Amino acid sequence: MSPTYLVKRCGLIVYTLAVVSVIVFAITQILPADAAVMMLGQNATPEALAAVRERLGLNDPIWMQYLHWLGGVLRGDFGTSLRTGQAVGPMMVEALGRSLLLAGLSIALMLALAIPLGIVAAIRRGRFADLLVSVVSYVGVSLPEFVTATVVVLVFADWLQILPATGYVPLTEDPGAGLAHLALPVVTVSVILIAHVSRMVRSELVDVLHTDYIRAARLKGLSERTVLFKHGLRNALLPTITIVALDIGYLLGGIIVVEEIFALPGIGRQLIVAIEARDLPAIQAGALIMAATYSVANFAADMAYAWLDRRIQYD
């Protein structure tokens, strides 16, 4: 992989974030919210409101306000929350860590289940196992997050009473309780991911197993295990990486619903609270951080392509 390609990709990420920053800042400017009123309250005097607007630069032209905000972002300063009076950056980064923990556990569970399900469906094509995986996948894709969340809460928290329905406990404080509180959100997020990826693995592996190089590997006397995992699955996983990278976008959107349902204090829930309170700095920071996370995830997917298939070279 050439250094020129890496520089171009990093430049593309920077360009994407610059465009997103303009869009996010423009949208927050047209929201029906006054930062001075949010800070001082509805009963503040006109003199106090004018002083706050002057101190925050709200009387400056929009383009000047954007440059001032962008300069702070480049220094790592996302501004001060209008709701809490605290720095937005550390608050959003901490919330992002919780969301990434949920996303990471969901992806790990998805890979642990979806790939074996796809393999079983592919090698038993047209049989009962293939039909069962297909039915489960179609059901998983058709269920929205709030329905899946309701079902898992009813089953595991209400009927069986083996897992807590809502709340969050940091893993650093109590790993057992922390994982117990994360279990239902992880299952909810993983359902659609497993459905997507298992169908993709099954479809691609069926195609790969009928290619000429797989026939040649079998004619050479290689074991079926070696043919399947070393030659077949490695190439079948390339399109799967694309699906996983695209599902990162789903995670960033779907996690917002899941975090709100399970009262998980991640970046999605922080964004909902910020929107309800018209907390403009928090909205801007949250949207920009989520866009940066998605850009980095797509870049990591490209790196995984080259690692899985040495024939792929980025020049």
PDB file of C-alpha atoms in Angstrom:
ATOM      1  CA  MET A   1       0.000   0.000   0.000  1.00  0.00           C
ATOM      2  CA  SER A   2       1.609   3.192  -1.158  1.00  0.00           C
ATOM      3  CA  PRO A   3       2.117   6.219   1.132  1.00  0.00           C
ATOM      4  CA  THR A   4       0.453   8.353  -1.552  1.00  0.00           C
ATOM      5  CA  TYR A   5      -2.760   6.378  -1.204  1.00  0.00           C
ATOM      6  CA  LEU A   6      -2.713   6.766   2.575  1.00  0.00           C
ATOM      7  CA  VAL A   7      -2.242  10.507   2.233  1.00  0.00           C
ATOM      8  CA  LYS A   8      -5.115  10.719  -0.255  1.00  0.00           C
ATOM      9  CA  ARG A   9      -7.440   8.719   1.989  1.00  0.00           C
ATOM     10  CA  CYS A  10      -6.578  10.822   5.010  1.00  0.00           C
ATOM     11  CA  GLY A  11      -7.166  13.935   2.918  1.00  0.00           C
ATOM     12  CA  LEU A  12     -10.545  12.554   1.821  1.00  0.00           C
ATOM     13  CA  ILE A  13     -11.509  11.961   5.462  1.00  0.00           C
ATOM     14  CA  VAL A  14     -10.535  15.531   6.333  1.00  0.00           C
ATOM     15  CA  TYR A  15     -12.517  16.868   3.359  1.00  0.00           C
ATOM     16  CA  THR A  16     -15.571  14.807   4.342  1.00  0.00           C
ATOM     17  CA  LEU A  17     -15.445  16.072   7.918  1.00  0.00           C
ATOM     18  CA  ALA A  18     -15.069  19.643   6.676  1.00  0.00           C
ATOM     19  CA  VAL A  19     -18.224  19.322   4.568  1.00  0.00           C
ATOM     20  CA  VAL A  20     -20.069  17.677   7.468  1.00  0.00           C
ATOM     21  CA  SER A  21     -18.982  20.473   9.805  1.00  0.00           C
ATOM     22  CA  VAL A  22     -20.438  23.095   7.452  1.00  0.00           C
ATOM     23  CA  ILE A  23     -23.724  21.206   7.119  1.00  0.00           C
ATOM     24  CA  VAL A  24     -24.045  20.546  10.851  1.00  0.00           C
ATOM     25  CA  PHE A  25     -23.230  24.140  11.781  1.00  0.00           C
ATOM     26  CA  ALA A  26     -25.694  25.470   9.204  1.00  0.00           C
ATOM     27  CA  ILE A  27     -28.489  23.197  10.447  1.00  0.00           C
ATOM     28  CA  THR A  28     -27.953  24.169  14.083  1.00  0.00           C
ATOM     29  CA  GLN A  29     -28.117  27.837  13.147  1.00  0.00           C
ATOM     30  CA  ILE A  30     -31.660  27.510  11.812  1.00  0.00           C
ATOM     31  CA  LEU A  31     -32.969  25.638  14.860  1.00  0.00           C
ATOM     32  CA  PRO A  32     -35.462  27.658  16.923  1.00  0.00           C
ATOM     33  CA  ALA A  33     -33.088  28.142  19.850  1.00  0.00           C
ATOM     34  CA  ASP A  34     -31.293  31.132  21.360  1.00  0.00           C
ATOM     35  CA  ALA A  35     -28.067  30.246  23.148  1.00  0.00           C
ATOM     36  CA  ALA A  36     -28.356  33.276  25.440  1.00  0.00           C
ATOM     37  CA  VAL A  37     -31.899  32.363  26.484  1.00  0.00           C
ATOM     38  CA  MET A  38     -30.870  28.731  27.009  1.00  0.00           C
ATOM     39  CA  MET A  39     -28.089  29.837  29.354  1.00  0.00           C
ATOM     40  CA  LEU A  40     -29.926  32.542  31.341  1.00  0.00           C
ATOM     41  CA  GLY A  41     -33.528  31.379  31.104  1.00  0.00           C
ATOM     42  CA  GLN A  42     -36.736  32.934  29.868  1.00  0.00           C
ATOM     43  CA  ASN A  43     -36.827  35.542  32.652  1.00  0.00           C
ATOM     44  CA  ALA A  44     -33.438  37.086  31.861  1.00  0.00           C
ATOM     45  CA  THR A  45     -33.317  40.816  31.236  1.00  0.00           C
ATOM     46  CA  PRO A  46     -32.618  42.151  27.734  1.00  0.00           C
ATOM     47  CA  GLU A  47     -29.363  43.705  28.995  1.00  0.00           C
ATOM     48  CA  ALA A  48     -28.126  40.358  30.339  1.00  0.00           C
ATOM     49  CA  LEU A  49     -29.086  38.563  27.138  1.00  0.00           C
ATOM     50  CA  ALA A  50     -27.285  41.168  25.037  1.00  0.00           C
ATOM     51  CA  ALA A  51     -24.162  40.811  27.174  1.00  0.00           C
ATOM     52  CA  VAL A  52     -24.150  37.038  26.768  1.00  0.00           C
ATOM     53  CA  ARG A  53     -24.675  37.287  23.002  1.00  0.00           C
ATOM     54  CA  GLU A  54     -21.759  39.719  22.781  1.00  0.00           C
ATOM     55  CA  ARG A  55     -19.517  37.463  24.894  1.00  0.00           C
ATOM     56  CA  LEU A  56     -20.359  34.350  22.821  1.00  0.00           C
ATOM     57  CA  GLY A  57     -20.015  36.172  19.512  1.00  0.00           C
ATOM     58  CA  LEU A  58     -23.627  35.521  18.545  1.00  0.00           C
ATOM     59  CA  ASN A  59     -23.887  38.969  17.009  1.00  0.00           C
ATOM     60  CA  ASP A  60     -21.087  38.186  14.534  1.00  0.00           C
ATOM     61  CA  PRO A  61     -21.857  37.095  10.957  1.00  0.00           C
ATOM     62  CA  ILE A  62     -22.565  33.395  10.492  1.00  0.00           C
ATOM     63  CA  TRP A  63     -19.342  32.760   8.613  1.00  0.00           C
ATOM     64  CA  MET A  64     -17.310  34.326  11.415  1.00  0.00           C
ATOM     65  CA  GLN A  65     -19.142  32.237  14.009  1.00  0.00           C
ATOM     66  CA  TYR A  66     -18.375  29.126  11.968  1.00  0.00           C
ATOM     67  CA  LEU A  67     -14.666  29.930  11.727  1.00  0.00           C
ATOM     68  CA  HIS A  68     -14.533  30.612  15.451  1.00  0.00           C
ATOM     69  CA  TRP A  69     -16.247  27.288  16.188  1.00  0.00           C
ATOM     70  CA  LEU A  70     -14.062  25.402  13.686  1.00  0.00           C
ATOM     71  CA  GLY A  71     -10.916  26.865  15.223  1.00  0.00           C
ATOM     72  CA  GLY A  72     -12.023  25.594  18.613  1.00  0.00           C
ATOM     73  CA  VAL A  73     -12.744  22.141  17.174  1.00  0.00           C
ATOM     74  CA  LEU A  74      -9.274  21.962  15.643  1.00  0.00           C
ATOM     75  CA  ARG A  75      -7.862  22.743  19.101  1.00  0.00           C
ATOM     76  CA  GLY A  76     -10.029  20.043  20.650  1.00  0.00           C
ATOM     77  CA  ASP A  77     -12.481  22.550  22.137  1.00  0.00           C
ATOM     78  CA  PHE A  78     -16.073  21.792  21.098  1.00  0.00           C
ATOM     79  CA  GLY A  79     -17.495  24.533  23.259  1.00  0.00           C
ATOM     80  CA  THR A  80     -19.547  24.565  26.455  1.00  0.00           C
ATOM     81  CA  SER A  81     -22.858  22.805  26.919  1.00  0.00           C
ATOM     82  CA  LEU A  82     -25.784  25.201  27.232  1.00  0.00           C
ATOM     83  CA  ARG A  83     -27.580  22.611  29.348  1.00  0.00           C
ATOM     84  CA  THR A  84     -24.915  21.648  31.883  1.00  0.00           C
ATOM     85  CA  GLY A  85     -22.303  24.386  31.566  1.00  0.00           C
ATOM     86  CA  GLN A  86     -19.572  21.746  31.139  1.00  0.00           C
ATOM     87  CA  ALA A  87     -17.123  21.237  28.283  1.00  0.00           C
ATOM     88  CA  VAL A  88     -18.832  19.359  25.455  1.00  0.00           C
ATOM     89  CA  GLY A  89     -15.763  17.530  24.131  1.00  0.00           C
ATOM     90  CA  PRO A  90     -14.950  15.298  27.158  1.00  0.00           C
ATOM     91  CA  MET A  91     -18.641  14.600  27.714  1.00  0.00           C
ATOM     92  CA  MET A  92     -19.177  13.422  24.134  1.00  0.00           C
ATOM     93  CA  VAL A  93     -15.929  11.439  24.002  1.00  0.00           C
ATOM     94  CA  GLU A  94     -16.905   9.585  27.184  1.00  0.00           C
ATOM     95  CA  ALA A  95     -20.351   8.879  25.738  1.00  0.00           C
ATOM     96  CA  LEU A  96     -18.736   7.728  22.463  1.00  0.00           C
ATOM     97  CA  GLY A  97     -16.660   5.222  24.429  1.00  0.00           C
ATOM     98  CA  ARG A  98     -19.834   3.643  25.811  1.00  0.00           C
ATOM     99  CA  SER A  99     -21.392   3.514  22.336  1.00  0.00           C
ATOM    100  CA  LEU A 100     -18.249   1.973  20.845  1.00  0.00           C
ATOM    101  CA  LEU A 101     -18.269  -0.640  23.604  1.00  0.00           C
ATOM    102  CA  LEU A 102     -21.853  -1.531  22.693  1.00  0.00           C
ATOM    103  CA  ALA A 103     -21.001  -1.549  18.973  1.00  0.00           C
ATOM    104  CA  GLY A 104     -17.841  -3.614  19.501  1.00  0.00           C
ATOM    105  CA  LEU A 105     -19.622  -6.268  21.554  1.00  0.00           C
ATOM    106  CA  SER A 106     -22.454  -6.359  18.996  1.00  0.00           C
ATOM    107  CA  ILE A 107     -20.050  -6.830  16.083  1.00  0.00           C
ATOM    108  CA  ALA A 108     -18.152  -9.537  18.002  1.00  0.00           C
ATOM    109  CA  LEU A 109     -21.389 -11.419  18.698  1.00  0.00           C
ATOM    110  CA  MET A 110     -22.451 -10.950  15.088  1.00  0.00           C
ATOM    111  CA  LEU A 111     -19.183 -12.373  13.717  1.00  0.00           C
ATOM    112  CA  ALA A 112     -19.281 -15.275  16.172  1.00  0.00           C
ATOM    113  CA  LEU A 113     -22.765 -16.291  14.996  1.00  0.00           C
ATOM    114  CA  ALA A 114     -23.261 -14.948  11.470  1.00  0.00           C
ATOM    115  CA  ILE A 115     -20.184 -16.471   9.847  1.00  0.00           C
ATOM    116  CA  PRO A 116     -20.817 -20.025  11.150  1.00  0.00           C
ATOM    117  CA  LEU A 117     -24.502 -19.723  10.199  1.00  0.00           C
ATOM    118  CA  GLY A 118     -23.545 -18.590   6.698  1.00  0.00           C
ATOM    119  CA  ILE A 119     -21.066 -21.449   6.324  1.00  0.00           C
ATOM    120  CA  VAL A 120     -23.589 -24.051   7.458  1.00  0.00           C
ATOM    121  CA  ALA A 121     -26.226 -22.660   5.090  1.00  0.00           C
ATOM    122  CA  ALA A 122     -23.760 -22.676   2.177  1.00  0.00           C
ATOM    123  CA  ILE A 123     -22.435 -26.218   2.590  1.00  0.00           C
ATOM    124  CA  ARG A 124     -25.972 -27.522   3.200  1.00  0.00           C
ATOM    125  CA  ARG A 125     -27.564 -25.544   0.409  1.00  0.00           C
ATOM    126  CA  GLY A 126     -31.183 -26.472  -0.207  1.00  0.00           C
ATOM    127  CA  ARG A 127     -31.458 -28.536   2.976  1.00  0.00           C
ATOM    128  CA  PHE A 128     -33.247 -27.897   6.244  1.00  0.00           C
ATOM    129  CA  ALA A 129     -30.318 -26.004   7.801  1.00  0.00           C
ATOM    130  CA  ASP A 130     -30.204 -23.622   4.843  1.00  0.00           C
ATOM    131  CA  LEU A 131     -33.954 -23.043   5.042  1.00  0.00           C
ATOM    132  CA  LEU A 132     -33.800 -22.441   8.789  1.00  0.00           C
ATOM    133  CA  VAL A 133     -30.991 -19.884   8.480  1.00  0.00           C
ATOM    134  CA  SER A 134     -32.887 -18.130   5.684  1.00  0.00           C
ATOM    135  CA  VAL A 135     -36.087 -17.885   7.728  1.00  0.00           C
ATOM    136  CA  VAL A 136     -34.240 -16.593  10.794  1.00  0.00           C
ATOM    137  CA  SER A 137     -32.392 -14.050   8.644  1.00  0.00           C
ATOM    138  CA  TYR A 138     -35.553 -12.745   6.999  1.00  0.00           C
ATOM    139  CA  VAL A 139     -37.262 -12.387  10.380  1.00  0.00           C
ATOM    140  CA  GLY A 140     -34.227 -10.584  11.806  1.00  0.00           C
ATOM    141  CA  VAL A 141     -34.070  -8.119   8.930  1.00  0.00           C
ATOM    142  CA  SER A 142     -37.790  -7.367   9.082  1.00  0.00           C
ATOM    143  CA  LEU A 143     -37.869  -6.458  12.776  1.00  0.00           C
ATOM    144  CA  PRO A 144     -37.055  -2.817  13.659  1.00  0.00           C
ATOM    145  CA  GLU A 145     -34.929  -2.098  16.716  1.00  0.00           C
ATOM    146  CA  PHE A 146     -37.744  -1.001  19.006  1.00  0.00           C
ATOM    147  CA  VAL A 147     -39.686  -4.209  18.318  1.00  0.00           C
ATOM    148  CA  THR A 148     -36.639  -6.407  18.945  1.00  0.00           C
ATOM    149  CA  ALA A 149     -35.866  -4.448  22.119  1.00  0.00           C
ATOM    150  CA  THR A 150     -39.419  -4.921  23.375  1.00  0.00           C
ATOM    151  CA  VAL A 151     -39.294  -8.665  22.719  1.00  0.00           C
ATOM    152  CA  VAL A 152     -35.940  -9.248  24.445  1.00  0.00           C
ATOM    153  CA  VAL A 153     -37.004  -7.144  27.451  1.00  0.00           C
ATOM    154  CA  LEU A 154     -40.250  -9.120  27.789  1.00  0.00           C
ATOM    155  CA  VAL A 155     -38.458 -12.471  27.520  1.00  0.00           C
ATOM    156  CA  PHE A 156     -35.250 -11.938  29.496  1.00  0.00           C
ATOM    157  CA  ALA A 157     -36.141  -9.138  31.917  1.00  0.00           C
ATOM    158  CA  ASP A 158     -39.861  -9.667  32.543  1.00  0.00           C
ATOM    159  CA  TRP A 159     -40.626 -13.373  32.075  1.00  0.00           C
ATOM    160  CA  LEU A 160     -37.294 -15.031  32.885  1.00  0.00           C
ATOM    161  CA  GLN A 161     -35.993 -12.141  35.055  1.00  0.00           C
ATOM    162  CA  ILE A 162     -32.367 -13.064  34.430  1.00  0.00           C
ATOM    163  CA  LEU A 163     -31.142  -9.744  33.016  1.00  0.00           C
ATOM    164  CA  PRO A 164     -31.776  -6.096  33.932  1.00  0.00           C
ATOM    165  CA  ALA A 165     -34.036  -4.192  31.558  1.00  0.00           C
ATOM    166  CA  THR A 166     -32.328  -0.774  31.652  1.00  0.00           C
ATOM    167  CA  GLY A 167     -29.391   1.060  33.149  1.00  0.00           C
ATOM    168  CA  TYR A 168     -25.625   1.096  32.804  1.00  0.00           C
ATOM    169  CA  VAL A 169     -22.789   0.013  35.093  1.00  0.00           C
ATOM    170  CA  PRO A 170     -19.172   0.770  34.010  1.00  0.00           C
ATOM    171  CA  LEU A 171     -17.105  -2.362  33.476  1.00  0.00           C
ATOM    172  CA  THR A 172     -14.324  -0.817  35.551  1.00  0.00           C
ATOM    173  CA  GLU A 173     -16.616  -0.751  38.598  1.00  0.00           C
ATOM    174  CA  ASP A 174     -18.291  -4.148  38.301  1.00  0.00           C
ATOM    175  CA  PRO A 175     -17.539  -6.230  35.169  1.00  0.00           C
ATOM    176  CA  GLY A 176     -20.274  -8.765  35.894  1.00  0.00           C
ATOM    177  CA  ALA A 177     -23.017  -6.206  36.415  1.00  0.00           C
ATOM    178  CA  GLY A 178     -21.731  -4.135  33.505  1.00  0.00           C
ATOM    179  CA  LEU A 179     -21.952  -7.053  31.077  1.00  0.00           C
ATOM    180  CA  ALA A 180     -25.386  -7.975  32.426  1.00  0.00           C
ATOM    181  CA  HIS A 181     -26.683  -4.467  31.682  1.00  0.00           C
ATOM    182  CA  LEU A 182     -25.120  -4.555  28.205  1.00  0.00           C
ATOM    183  CA  ALA A 183     -26.465  -7.996  27.291  1.00  0.00           C
ATOM    184  CA  LEU A 184     -29.940  -6.968  26.096  1.00  0.00           C
ATOM    185  CA  PRO A 185     -28.755  -3.918  24.090  1.00  0.00           C
ATOM    186  CA  VAL A 186     -26.074  -6.071  22.440  1.00  0.00           C
ATOM    187  CA  VAL A 187     -28.606  -8.752  21.489  1.00  0.00           C
ATOM    188  CA  THR A 188     -30.971  -6.111  20.100  1.00  0.00           C
ATOM    189  CA  VAL A 189     -28.311  -4.494  17.940  1.00  0.00           C
ATOM    190  CA  SER A 190     -26.862  -7.834  16.813  1.00  0.00           C
ATOM    191  CA  VAL A 191     -30.101  -9.322  15.480  1.00  0.00           C
ATOM    192  CA  ILE A 192     -30.205  -7.285  12.268  1.00  0.00           C
ATOM    193  CA  LEU A 193     -26.421  -7.495  11.828  1.00  0.00           C
ATOM    194  CA  ILE A 194     -26.494 -11.295  12.078  1.00  0.00           C
ATOM    195  CA  ALA A 195     -29.305 -11.458   9.540  1.00  0.00           C
ATOM    196  CA  HIS A 196     -27.430  -9.251   7.056  1.00  0.00           C
ATOM    197  CA  VAL A 197     -24.030 -10.907   7.367  1.00  0.00           C
ATOM    198  CA  SER A 198     -25.166 -14.543   7.507  1.00  0.00           C
ATOM    199  CA  ARG A 199     -27.078 -14.134   4.234  1.00  0.00           C
ATOM    200  CA  MET A 200     -24.100 -12.419   2.616  1.00  0.00           C
ATOM    201  CA  VAL A 201     -21.644 -15.114   3.771  1.00  0.00           C
ATOM    202  CA  ARG A 202     -23.984 -17.831   2.539  1.00  0.00           C
ATOM    203  CA  SER A 203     -24.501 -16.210  -0.870  1.00  0.00           C
ATOM    204  CA  GLU A 204     -20.826 -15.428  -1.491  1.00  0.00           C
ATOM    205  CA  LEU A 205     -19.565 -18.787  -0.240  1.00  0.00           C
ATOM    206  CA  VAL A 206     -21.987 -20.656  -2.518  1.00  0.00           C
ATOM    207  CA  ASP A 207     -20.603 -18.713  -5.501  1.00  0.00           C
ATOM    208  CA  VAL A 208     -16.964 -19.200  -4.453  1.00  0.00           C
ATOM    209  CA  LEU A 209     -17.351 -22.963  -3.947  1.00  0.00           C
ATOM    210  CA  HIS A 210     -18.379 -23.306  -7.610  1.00  0.00           C
ATOM    211  CA  THR A 211     -15.336 -21.474  -9.022  1.00  0.00           C
ATOM    212  CA  ASP A 212     -12.527 -23.108 -10.994  1.00  0.00           C
ATOM    213  CA  TYR A 213      -9.815 -22.560  -8.389  1.00  0.00           C
ATOM    214  CA  ILE A 214     -11.882 -24.364  -5.749  1.00  0.00           C
ATOM    215  CA  ARG A 215     -12.286 -27.317  -8.131  1.00  0.00           C
ATOM    216  CA  ALA A 216      -8.540 -27.248  -8.737  1.00  0.00           C
ATOM    217  CA  ALA A 217      -7.840 -27.239  -5.002  1.00  0.00           C
ATOM    218  CA  ARG A 218     -10.048 -30.308  -4.561  1.00  0.00           C
ATOM    219  CA  LEU A 219      -8.378 -32.091  -7.485  1.00  0.00           C
ATOM    220  CA  LYS A 220      -5.003 -31.470  -5.836  1.00  0.00           C
ATOM    221  CA  GLY A 221      -6.192 -33.625  -2.945  1.00  0.00           C
ATOM    222  CA  LEU A 222      -6.616 -30.892  -0.351  1.00  0.00           C
ATOM    223  CA  SER A 223      -8.938 -31.679   2.509  1.00  0.00           C
ATOM    224  CA  GLU A 224     -12.436 -30.210   2.413  1.00  0.00           C
ATOM    225  CA  ARG A 225     -11.637 -28.246   5.564  1.00  0.00           C
ATOM    226  CA  THR A 226      -8.615 -26.619   3.903  1.00  0.00           C
ATOM    227  CA  VAL A 227     -10.576 -25.881   0.740  1.00  0.00           C
ATOM    228  CA  LEU A 228     -13.433 -24.355   2.710  1.00  0.00           C
ATOM    229  CA  PHE A 229     -11.573 -22.192   5.212  1.00  0.00           C
ATOM    230  CA  LYS A 230      -8.265 -21.376   3.504  1.00  0.00           C
ATOM    231  CA  HIS A 231      -9.438 -20.911  -0.085  1.00  0.00           C
ATOM    232  CA  GLY A 232     -13.204 -20.457  -0.023  1.00  0.00           C
ATOM    233  CA  LEU A 233     -14.071 -18.482   3.088  1.00  0.00           C
ATOM    234  CA  ARG A 234     -11.178 -16.051   2.772  1.00  0.00           C
ATOM    235  CA  ASN A 235     -12.460 -14.806  -0.593  1.00  0.00           C
ATOM    236  CA  ALA A 236     -16.122 -15.020   0.384  1.00  0.00           C
ATOM    237  CA  LEU A 237     -15.516 -12.637   3.298  1.00  0.00           C
ATOM    238  CA  LEU A 238     -14.459  -9.726   1.061  1.00  0.00           C
ATOM    239  CA  PRO A 239     -18.025  -8.571   0.246  1.00  0.00           C
ATOM    240  CA  THR A 240     -18.948  -9.260   3.860  1.00  0.00           C
ATOM    241  CA  ILE A 241     -16.496  -6.598   4.964  1.00  0.00           C
ATOM    242  CA  THR A 242     -18.395  -4.117   2.823  1.00  0.00           C
ATOM    243  CA  ILE A 243     -21.641  -5.068   4.552  1.00  0.00           C
ATOM    244  CA  VAL A 244     -20.013  -4.742   7.981  1.00  0.00           C
ATOM    245  CA  ALA A 245     -18.600  -1.320   7.073  1.00  0.00           C
ATOM    246  CA  LEU A 246     -22.011  -0.167   5.851  1.00  0.00           C
ATOM    247  CA  ASP A 247     -23.587  -1.578   8.998  1.00  0.00           C
ATOM    248  CA  ILE A 248     -21.394   0.807  10.980  1.00  0.00           C
ATOM    249  CA  GLY A 249     -23.712   3.487   9.610  1.00  0.00           C
ATOM    250  CA  TYR A 250     -26.672   1.447  10.830  1.00  0.00           C
ATOM    251  CA  LEU A 251     -25.005   1.085  14.219  1.00  0.00           C
ATOM    252  CA  LEU A 252     -24.550   4.844  14.536  1.00  0.00           C
ATOM    253  CA  GLY A 253     -28.225   5.338  13.700  1.00  0.00           C
ATOM    254  CA  GLY A 254     -29.747   2.270  15.316  1.00  0.00           C
ATOM    255  CA  ILE A 255     -27.761   2.639  18.522  1.00  0.00           C
ATOM    256  CA  ILE A 256     -29.535   5.952  19.154  1.00  0.00           C
ATOM    257  CA  VAL A 257     -32.864   4.098  19.430  1.00  0.00           C
ATOM    258  CA  VAL A 258     -31.377   1.240  21.438  1.00  0.00           C
ATOM    259  CA  GLU A 259     -29.593   3.559  23.874  1.00  0.00           C
ATOM    260  CA  GLU A 260     -32.779   5.516  24.487  1.00  0.00           C
ATOM    261  CA  ILE A 261     -34.828   2.361  25.104  1.00  0.00           C
ATOM    262  CA  PHE A 262     -32.299   0.788  27.487  1.00  0.00           C
ATOM    263  CA  ALA A 263     -31.260   4.095  29.150  1.00  0.00           C
ATOM    264  CA  LEU A 264     -27.656   3.579  28.062  1.00  0.00           C
ATOM    265  CA  PRO A 265     -25.715   6.871  28.353  1.00  0.00           C
ATOM    266  CA  GLY A 266     -23.962   6.650  24.987  1.00  0.00           C
ATOM    267  CA  ILE A 267     -23.471   9.303  22.351  1.00  0.00           C
ATOM    268  CA  GLY A 268     -26.849   8.533  20.750  1.00  0.00           C
ATOM    269  CA  ARG A 269     -28.717   9.242  23.977  1.00  0.00           C
ATOM    270  CA  GLN A 270     -26.605  12.337  24.564  1.00  0.00           C
ATOM    271  CA  LEU A 271     -27.639  13.600  21.134  1.00  0.00           C
ATOM    272  CA  ILE A 272     -31.327  13.031  21.879  1.00  0.00           C
ATOM    273  CA  VAL A 273     -31.021  14.941  25.155  1.00  0.00           C
ATOM    274  CA  ALA A 274     -29.112  17.724  23.402  1.00  0.00           C
ATOM    275  CA  ILE A 275     -31.737  18.032  20.657  1.00  0.00           C
ATOM    276  CA  GLU A 276     -34.575  18.131  23.175  1.00  0.00           C
ATOM    277  CA  ALA A 277     -32.777  20.854  25.156  1.00  0.00           C
ATOM    278  CA  ARG A 278     -31.654  22.760  22.026  1.00  0.00           C
ATOM    279  CA  ASP A 279     -28.063  22.379  23.254  1.00  0.00           C
ATOM    280  CA  LEU A 280     -26.375  23.537  20.032  1.00  0.00           C
ATOM    281  CA  PRO A 281     -22.690  22.882  20.969  1.00  0.00           C
ATOM    282  CA  ALA A 282     -23.540  19.337  22.062  1.00  0.00           C
ATOM    283  CA  ILE A 283     -25.505  18.691  18.859  1.00  0.00           C
ATOM    284  CA  GLN A 284     -22.623  19.962  16.721  1.00  0.00           C
ATOM    285  CA  ALA A 285     -20.012  17.940  18.599  1.00  0.00           C
ATOM    286  CA  GLY A 286     -22.051  14.737  18.605  1.00  0.00           C
ATOM    287  CA  ALA A 287     -22.827  14.859  14.883  1.00  0.00           C
ATOM    288  CA  LEU A 288     -19.210  15.623  13.952  1.00  0.00           C
ATOM    289  CA  ILE A 289     -17.817  12.859  16.179  1.00  0.00           C
ATOM    290  CA  MET A 290     -20.231  10.310  14.701  1.00  0.00           C
ATOM    291  CA  ALA A 291     -19.255  11.350  11.164  1.00  0.00           C
ATOM    292  CA  ALA A 292     -15.575  10.958  12.045  1.00  0.00           C
ATOM    293  CA  THR A 293     -16.236   7.490  13.479  1.00  0.00           C
ATOM    294  CA  TYR A 294     -18.002   6.398  10.288  1.00  0.00           C
ATOM    295  CA  SER A 295     -15.180   7.735   8.093  1.00  0.00           C
ATOM    296  CA  VAL A 296     -12.546   5.875  10.098  1.00  0.00           C
ATOM    297  CA  ALA A 297     -14.619   2.664   9.960  1.00  0.00           C
ATOM    298  CA  ASN A 298     -14.756   2.807   6.150  1.00  0.00           C
ATOM    299  CA  PHE A 299     -11.013   3.404   6.001  1.00  0.00           C
ATOM    300  CA  ALA A 300     -10.462   0.352   8.236  1.00  0.00           C
ATOM    301  CA  ALA A 301     -12.644  -1.700   5.881  1.00  0.00           C
ATOM    302  CA  ASP A 302     -10.386  -0.805   2.951  1.00  0.00           C
ATOM    303  CA  MET A 303      -7.362  -1.892   4.977  1.00  0.00           C
ATOM    304  CA  ALA A 304      -9.078  -5.204   5.740  1.00  0.00           C
ATOM    305  CA  TYR A 305      -9.630  -5.797   2.000  1.00  0.00           C
ATOM    306  CA  ALA A 306      -5.908  -5.614   1.345  1.00  0.00           C
ATOM    307  CA  TRP A 307      -5.134  -7.845   4.315  1.00  0.00           C
ATOM    308  CA  LEU A 308      -7.549 -10.595   3.255  1.00  0.00           C
ATOM    309  CA  ASP A 309      -6.687 -10.534  -0.460  1.00  0.00           C
ATOM    310  CA  ARG A 310      -3.072  -9.780  -1.342  1.00  0.00           C
ATOM    311  CA  ARG A 311      -4.107  -9.192  -4.951  1.00  0.00           C
ATOM    312  CA  ILE A 312      -5.799  -5.953  -3.897  1.00  0.00           C
ATOM    313  CA  GLN A 313      -3.283  -3.139  -4.049  1.00  0.00           C
ATOM    314  CA  TYR A 314      -4.054   0.516  -3.411  1.00  0.00           C
ATOM    315  CA  ASP A 315      -1.801   2.724  -5.505  1.00  0.00           C
TER     316      ASP A 315
END
